mmCIF file of C-alpha atoms in Angstrom:
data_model
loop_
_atom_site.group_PDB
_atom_site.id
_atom_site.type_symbol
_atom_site.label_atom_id
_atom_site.label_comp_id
_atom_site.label_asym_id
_atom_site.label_seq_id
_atom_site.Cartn_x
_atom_site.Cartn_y
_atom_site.Cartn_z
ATOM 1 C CA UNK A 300 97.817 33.494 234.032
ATOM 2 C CA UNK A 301 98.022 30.525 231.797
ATOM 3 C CA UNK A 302 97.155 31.703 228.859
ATOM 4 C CA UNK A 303 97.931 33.988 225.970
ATOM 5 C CA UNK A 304 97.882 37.964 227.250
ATOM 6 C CA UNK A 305 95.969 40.639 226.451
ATOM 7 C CA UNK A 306 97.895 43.692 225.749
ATOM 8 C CA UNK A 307 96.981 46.736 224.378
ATOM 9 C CA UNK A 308 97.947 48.598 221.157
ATOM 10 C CA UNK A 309 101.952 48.563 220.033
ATOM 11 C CA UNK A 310 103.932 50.150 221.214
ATOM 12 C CA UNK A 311 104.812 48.900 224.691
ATOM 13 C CA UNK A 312 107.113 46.563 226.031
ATOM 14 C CA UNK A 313 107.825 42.957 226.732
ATOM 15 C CA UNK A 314 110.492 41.483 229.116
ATOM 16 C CA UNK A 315 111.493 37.836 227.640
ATOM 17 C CA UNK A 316 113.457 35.571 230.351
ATOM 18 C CA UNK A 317 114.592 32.724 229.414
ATOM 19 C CA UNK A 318 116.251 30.122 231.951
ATOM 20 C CA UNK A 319 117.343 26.554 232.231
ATOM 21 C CA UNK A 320 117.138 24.994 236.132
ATOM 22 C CA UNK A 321 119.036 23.654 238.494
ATOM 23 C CA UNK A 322 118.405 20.543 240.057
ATOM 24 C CA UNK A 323 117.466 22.278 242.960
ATOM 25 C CA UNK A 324 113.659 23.456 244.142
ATOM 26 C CA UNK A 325 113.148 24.052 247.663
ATOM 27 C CA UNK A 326 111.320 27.304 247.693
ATOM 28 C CA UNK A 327 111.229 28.092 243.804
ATOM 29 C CA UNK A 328 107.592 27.059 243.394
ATOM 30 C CA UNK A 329 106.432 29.567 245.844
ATOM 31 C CA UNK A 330 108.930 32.424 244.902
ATOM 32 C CA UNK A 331 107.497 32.373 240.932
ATOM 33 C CA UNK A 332 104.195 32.270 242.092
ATOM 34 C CA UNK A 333 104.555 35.049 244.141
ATOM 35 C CA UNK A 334 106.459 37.025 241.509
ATOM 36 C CA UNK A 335 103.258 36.405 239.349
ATOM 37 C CA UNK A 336 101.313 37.823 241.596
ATOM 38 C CA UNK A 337 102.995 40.746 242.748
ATOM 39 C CA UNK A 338 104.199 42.069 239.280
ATOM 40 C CA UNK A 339 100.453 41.840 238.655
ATOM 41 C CA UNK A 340 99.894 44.430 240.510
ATOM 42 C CA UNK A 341 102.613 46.544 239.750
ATOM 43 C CA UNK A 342 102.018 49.714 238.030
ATOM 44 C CA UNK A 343 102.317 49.503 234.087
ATOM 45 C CA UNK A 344 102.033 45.724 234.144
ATOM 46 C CA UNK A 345 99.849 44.878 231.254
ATOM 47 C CA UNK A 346 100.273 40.581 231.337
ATOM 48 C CA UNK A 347 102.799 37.477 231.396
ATOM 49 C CA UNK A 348 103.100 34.546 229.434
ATOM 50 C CA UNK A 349 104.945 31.555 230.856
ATOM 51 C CA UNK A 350 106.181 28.020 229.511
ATOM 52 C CA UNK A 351 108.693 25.361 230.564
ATOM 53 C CA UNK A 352 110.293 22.449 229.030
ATOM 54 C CA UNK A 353 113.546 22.333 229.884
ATOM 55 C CA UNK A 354 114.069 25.168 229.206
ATOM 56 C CA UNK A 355 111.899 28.005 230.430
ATOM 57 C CA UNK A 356 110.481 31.427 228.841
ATOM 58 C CA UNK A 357 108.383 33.883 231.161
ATOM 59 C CA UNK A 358 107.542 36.883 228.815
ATOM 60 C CA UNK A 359 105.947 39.793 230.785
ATOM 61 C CA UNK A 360 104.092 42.615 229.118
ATOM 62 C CA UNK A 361 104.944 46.147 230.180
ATOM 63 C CA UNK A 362 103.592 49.678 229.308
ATOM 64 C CA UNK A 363 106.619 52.065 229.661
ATOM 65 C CA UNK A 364 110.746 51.242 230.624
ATOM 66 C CA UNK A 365 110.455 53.210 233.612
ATOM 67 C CA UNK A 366 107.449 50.210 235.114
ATOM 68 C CA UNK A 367 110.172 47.448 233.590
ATOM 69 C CA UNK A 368 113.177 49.210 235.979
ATOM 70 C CA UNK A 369 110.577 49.870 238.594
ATOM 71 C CA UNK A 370 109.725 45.908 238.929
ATOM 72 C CA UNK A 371 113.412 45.035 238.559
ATOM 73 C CA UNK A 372 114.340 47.038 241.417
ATOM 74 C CA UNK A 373 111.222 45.991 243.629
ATOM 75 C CA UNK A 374 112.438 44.461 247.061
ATOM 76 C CA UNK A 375 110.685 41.234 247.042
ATOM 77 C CA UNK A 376 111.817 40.853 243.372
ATOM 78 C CA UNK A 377 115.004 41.319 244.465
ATOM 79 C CA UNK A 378 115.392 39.267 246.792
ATOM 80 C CA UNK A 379 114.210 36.554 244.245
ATOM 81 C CA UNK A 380 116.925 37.791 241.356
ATOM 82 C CA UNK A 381 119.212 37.180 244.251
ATOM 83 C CA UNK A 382 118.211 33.629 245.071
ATOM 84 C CA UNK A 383 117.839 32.717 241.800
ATOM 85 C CA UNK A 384 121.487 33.217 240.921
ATOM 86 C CA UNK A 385 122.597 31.458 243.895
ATOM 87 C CA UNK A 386 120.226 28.105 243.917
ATOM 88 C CA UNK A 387 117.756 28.266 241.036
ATOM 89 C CA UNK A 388 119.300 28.965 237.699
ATOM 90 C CA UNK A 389 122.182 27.542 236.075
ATOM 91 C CA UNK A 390 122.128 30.333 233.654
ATOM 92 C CA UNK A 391 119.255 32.780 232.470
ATOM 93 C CA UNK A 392 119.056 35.696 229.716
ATOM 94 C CA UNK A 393 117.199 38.755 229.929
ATOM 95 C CA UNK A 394 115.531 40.773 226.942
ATOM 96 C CA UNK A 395 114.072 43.983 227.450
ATOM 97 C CA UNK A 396 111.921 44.927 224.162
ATOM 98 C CA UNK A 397 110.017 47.318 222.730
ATOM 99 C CA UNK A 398 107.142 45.768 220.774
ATOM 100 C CA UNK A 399 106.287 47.533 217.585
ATOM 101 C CA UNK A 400 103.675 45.298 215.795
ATOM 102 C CA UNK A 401 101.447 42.847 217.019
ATOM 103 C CA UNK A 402 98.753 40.349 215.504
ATOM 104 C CA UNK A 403 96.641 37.266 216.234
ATOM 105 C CA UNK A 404 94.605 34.750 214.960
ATOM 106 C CA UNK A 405 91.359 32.913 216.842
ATOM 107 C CA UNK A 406 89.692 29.910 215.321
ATOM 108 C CA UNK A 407 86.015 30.300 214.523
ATOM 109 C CA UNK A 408 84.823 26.825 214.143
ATOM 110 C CA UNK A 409 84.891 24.748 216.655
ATOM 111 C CA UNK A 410 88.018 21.556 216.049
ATOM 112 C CA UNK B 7 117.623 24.214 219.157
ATOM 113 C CA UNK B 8 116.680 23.365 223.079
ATOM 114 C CA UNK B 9 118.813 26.116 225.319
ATOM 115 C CA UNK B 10 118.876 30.019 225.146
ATOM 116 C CA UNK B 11 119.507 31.326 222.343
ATOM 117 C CA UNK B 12 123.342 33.166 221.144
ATOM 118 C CA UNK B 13 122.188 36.590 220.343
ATOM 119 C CA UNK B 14 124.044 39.258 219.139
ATOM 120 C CA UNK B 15 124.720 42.792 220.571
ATOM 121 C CA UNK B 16 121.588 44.835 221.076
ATOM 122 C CA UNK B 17 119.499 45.795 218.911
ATOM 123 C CA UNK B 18 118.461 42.901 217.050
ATOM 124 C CA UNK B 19 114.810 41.543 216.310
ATOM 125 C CA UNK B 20 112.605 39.433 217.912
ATOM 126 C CA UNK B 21 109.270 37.217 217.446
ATOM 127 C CA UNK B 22 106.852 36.163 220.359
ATOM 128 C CA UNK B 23 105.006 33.904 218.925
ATOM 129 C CA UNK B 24 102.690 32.503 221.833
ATOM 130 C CA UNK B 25 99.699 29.866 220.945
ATOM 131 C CA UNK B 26 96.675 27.622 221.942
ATOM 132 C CA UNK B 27 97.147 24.356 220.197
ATOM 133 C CA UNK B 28 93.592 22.248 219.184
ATOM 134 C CA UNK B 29 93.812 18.171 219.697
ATOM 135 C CA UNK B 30 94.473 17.913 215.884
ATOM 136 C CA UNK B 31 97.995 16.654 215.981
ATOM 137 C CA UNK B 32 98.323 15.373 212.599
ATOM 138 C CA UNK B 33 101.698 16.794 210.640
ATOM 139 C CA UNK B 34 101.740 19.775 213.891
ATOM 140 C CA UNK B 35 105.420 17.900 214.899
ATOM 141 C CA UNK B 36 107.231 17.414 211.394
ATOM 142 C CA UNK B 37 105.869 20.942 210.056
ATOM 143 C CA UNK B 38 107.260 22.486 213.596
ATOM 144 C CA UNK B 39 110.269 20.828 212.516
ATOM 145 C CA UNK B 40 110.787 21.450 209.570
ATOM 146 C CA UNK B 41 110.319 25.134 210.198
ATOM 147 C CA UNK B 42 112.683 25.093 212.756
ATOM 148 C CA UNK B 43 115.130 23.753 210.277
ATOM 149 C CA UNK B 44 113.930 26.283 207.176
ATOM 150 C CA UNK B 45 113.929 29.216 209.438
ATOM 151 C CA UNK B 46 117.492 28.696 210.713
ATOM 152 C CA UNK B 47 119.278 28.755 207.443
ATOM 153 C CA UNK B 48 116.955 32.102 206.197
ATOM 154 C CA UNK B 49 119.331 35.290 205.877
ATOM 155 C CA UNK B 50 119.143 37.317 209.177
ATOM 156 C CA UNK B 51 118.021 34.254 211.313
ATOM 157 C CA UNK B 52 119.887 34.631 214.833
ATOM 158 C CA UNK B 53 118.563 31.955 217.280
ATOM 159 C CA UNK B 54 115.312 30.231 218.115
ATOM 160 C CA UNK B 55 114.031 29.665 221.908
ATOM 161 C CA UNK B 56 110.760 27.466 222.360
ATOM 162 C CA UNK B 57 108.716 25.901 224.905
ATOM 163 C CA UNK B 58 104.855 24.000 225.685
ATOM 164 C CA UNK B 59 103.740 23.982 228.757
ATOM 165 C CA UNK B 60 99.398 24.100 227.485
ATOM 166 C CA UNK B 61 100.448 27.328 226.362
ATOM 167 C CA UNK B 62 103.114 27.268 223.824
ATOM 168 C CA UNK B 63 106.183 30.463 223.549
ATOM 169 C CA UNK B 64 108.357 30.063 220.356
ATOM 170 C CA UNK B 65 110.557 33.620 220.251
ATOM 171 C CA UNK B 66 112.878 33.803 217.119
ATOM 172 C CA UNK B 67 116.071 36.533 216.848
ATOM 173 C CA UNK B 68 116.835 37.871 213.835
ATOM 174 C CA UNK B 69 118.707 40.831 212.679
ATOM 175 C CA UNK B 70 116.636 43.159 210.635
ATOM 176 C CA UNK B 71 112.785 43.240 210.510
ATOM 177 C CA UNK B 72 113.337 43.013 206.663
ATOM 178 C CA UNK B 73 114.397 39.535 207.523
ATOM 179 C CA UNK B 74 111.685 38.514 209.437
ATOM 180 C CA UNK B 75 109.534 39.580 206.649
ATOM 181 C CA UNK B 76 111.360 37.314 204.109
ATOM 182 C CA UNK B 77 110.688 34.319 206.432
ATOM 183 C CA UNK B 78 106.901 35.482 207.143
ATOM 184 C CA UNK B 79 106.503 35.204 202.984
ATOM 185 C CA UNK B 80 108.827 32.261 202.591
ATOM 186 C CA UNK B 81 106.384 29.801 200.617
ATOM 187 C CA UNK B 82 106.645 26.948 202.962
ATOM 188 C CA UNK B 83 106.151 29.061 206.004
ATOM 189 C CA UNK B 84 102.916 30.642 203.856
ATOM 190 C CA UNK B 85 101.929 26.720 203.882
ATOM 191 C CA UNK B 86 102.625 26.410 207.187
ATOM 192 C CA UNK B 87 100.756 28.978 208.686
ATOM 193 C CA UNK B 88 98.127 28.338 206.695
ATOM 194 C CA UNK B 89 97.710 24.781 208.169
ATOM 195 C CA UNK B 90 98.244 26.965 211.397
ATOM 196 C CA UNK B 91 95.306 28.803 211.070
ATOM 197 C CA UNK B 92 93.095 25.692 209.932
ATOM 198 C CA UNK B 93 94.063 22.687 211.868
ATOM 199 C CA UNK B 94 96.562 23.261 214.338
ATOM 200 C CA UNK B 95 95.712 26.160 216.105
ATOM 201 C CA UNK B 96 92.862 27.676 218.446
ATOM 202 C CA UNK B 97 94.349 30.950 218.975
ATOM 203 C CA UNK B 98 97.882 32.769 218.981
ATOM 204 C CA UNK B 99 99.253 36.392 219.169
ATOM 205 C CA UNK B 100 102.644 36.911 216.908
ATOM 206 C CA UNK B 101 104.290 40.214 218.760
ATOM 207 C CA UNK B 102 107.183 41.952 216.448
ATOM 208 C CA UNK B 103 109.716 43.041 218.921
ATOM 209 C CA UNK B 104 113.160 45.493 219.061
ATOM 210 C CA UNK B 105 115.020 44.156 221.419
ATOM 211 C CA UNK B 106 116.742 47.136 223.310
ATOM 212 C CA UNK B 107 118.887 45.850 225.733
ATOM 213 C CA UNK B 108 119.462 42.109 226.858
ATOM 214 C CA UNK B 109 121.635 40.675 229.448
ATOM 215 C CA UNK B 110 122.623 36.966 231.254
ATOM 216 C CA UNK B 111 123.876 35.007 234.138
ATOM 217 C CA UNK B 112 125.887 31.832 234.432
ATOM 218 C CA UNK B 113 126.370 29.869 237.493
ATOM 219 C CA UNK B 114 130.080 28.999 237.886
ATOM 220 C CA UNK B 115 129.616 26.744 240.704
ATOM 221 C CA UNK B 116 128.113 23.701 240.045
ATOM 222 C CA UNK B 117 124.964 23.032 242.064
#
């Protein structure tokens, strides 16, 4: 999970949340490691991506809109949207994208 | 440049760009800097969200994909990526986006 996703062919979809913290933590390690796990075995889940410092970005990688609602309506997830807002976040944005073009670059040599 | 990002009204454009770094460090900070700085003032240049944790996220907003062109042939972004490519960077995956739909929360109590 910790690095960069494999995804297939455009188009499909990404889901970029960003978020700065709260102070608080009790039970927020657990809950975004379970949310890992379970959207990975959602249907139409094709990878995440996740960073913090300060603030945070969690991109997930979707094949349709309809596996995006799907996950945002699951009731363990919901249950986590839920206690986000009320301990975890101070504020948060949601992006739901479709992603038209996509290209990468591996090094060859070894560095 | 360190919180989420003010975005306009969807549909606007955005850039995953998620990366690998090497241990070559040399010029990686002022160059991320400076692009930072060069890619805020292009024409069409909305916001910029970025974190490192191993893996690195940097997602930029713009409004048109006709600016994010521009800024993808902008001569010291062509310089910049091409030190990218050669010393600073083991892998990455740039993902051109549409972003559909996008919405927040904000805690009013503090925590």
């Amino acid at each position: 999970m910790s690095g960069i996703a494999q995804t297939l062919k455009p188009p499909y979809y990404a889901v970029i949340f960003t978020s700065e913290r709260t102070e608080g933590t009790q039970g927020y390690g657990e809950m975004a490691e379970e949310m890992v796990k379970l959207a990975s075995i959602q249907p139409g889940f094709l990878g995440v991506e996740s960073a913090r410092e300060g603030l945070g970005i969690t991109v997930s990688y979707w094949e349709s809109l309809e596996a995006i609602q799907k996950w945002k309506q699951n009731e363990r997830h919901l249950i986590a949207q839920s206690k986000g807002k009320s301990e975890w976040y101070l504020r948060y944005k949601t992006r739901i994208c479709k992603v038209e073009r996509d290209y990468g670059f591996e090094a060859t040599n070894t560095k």
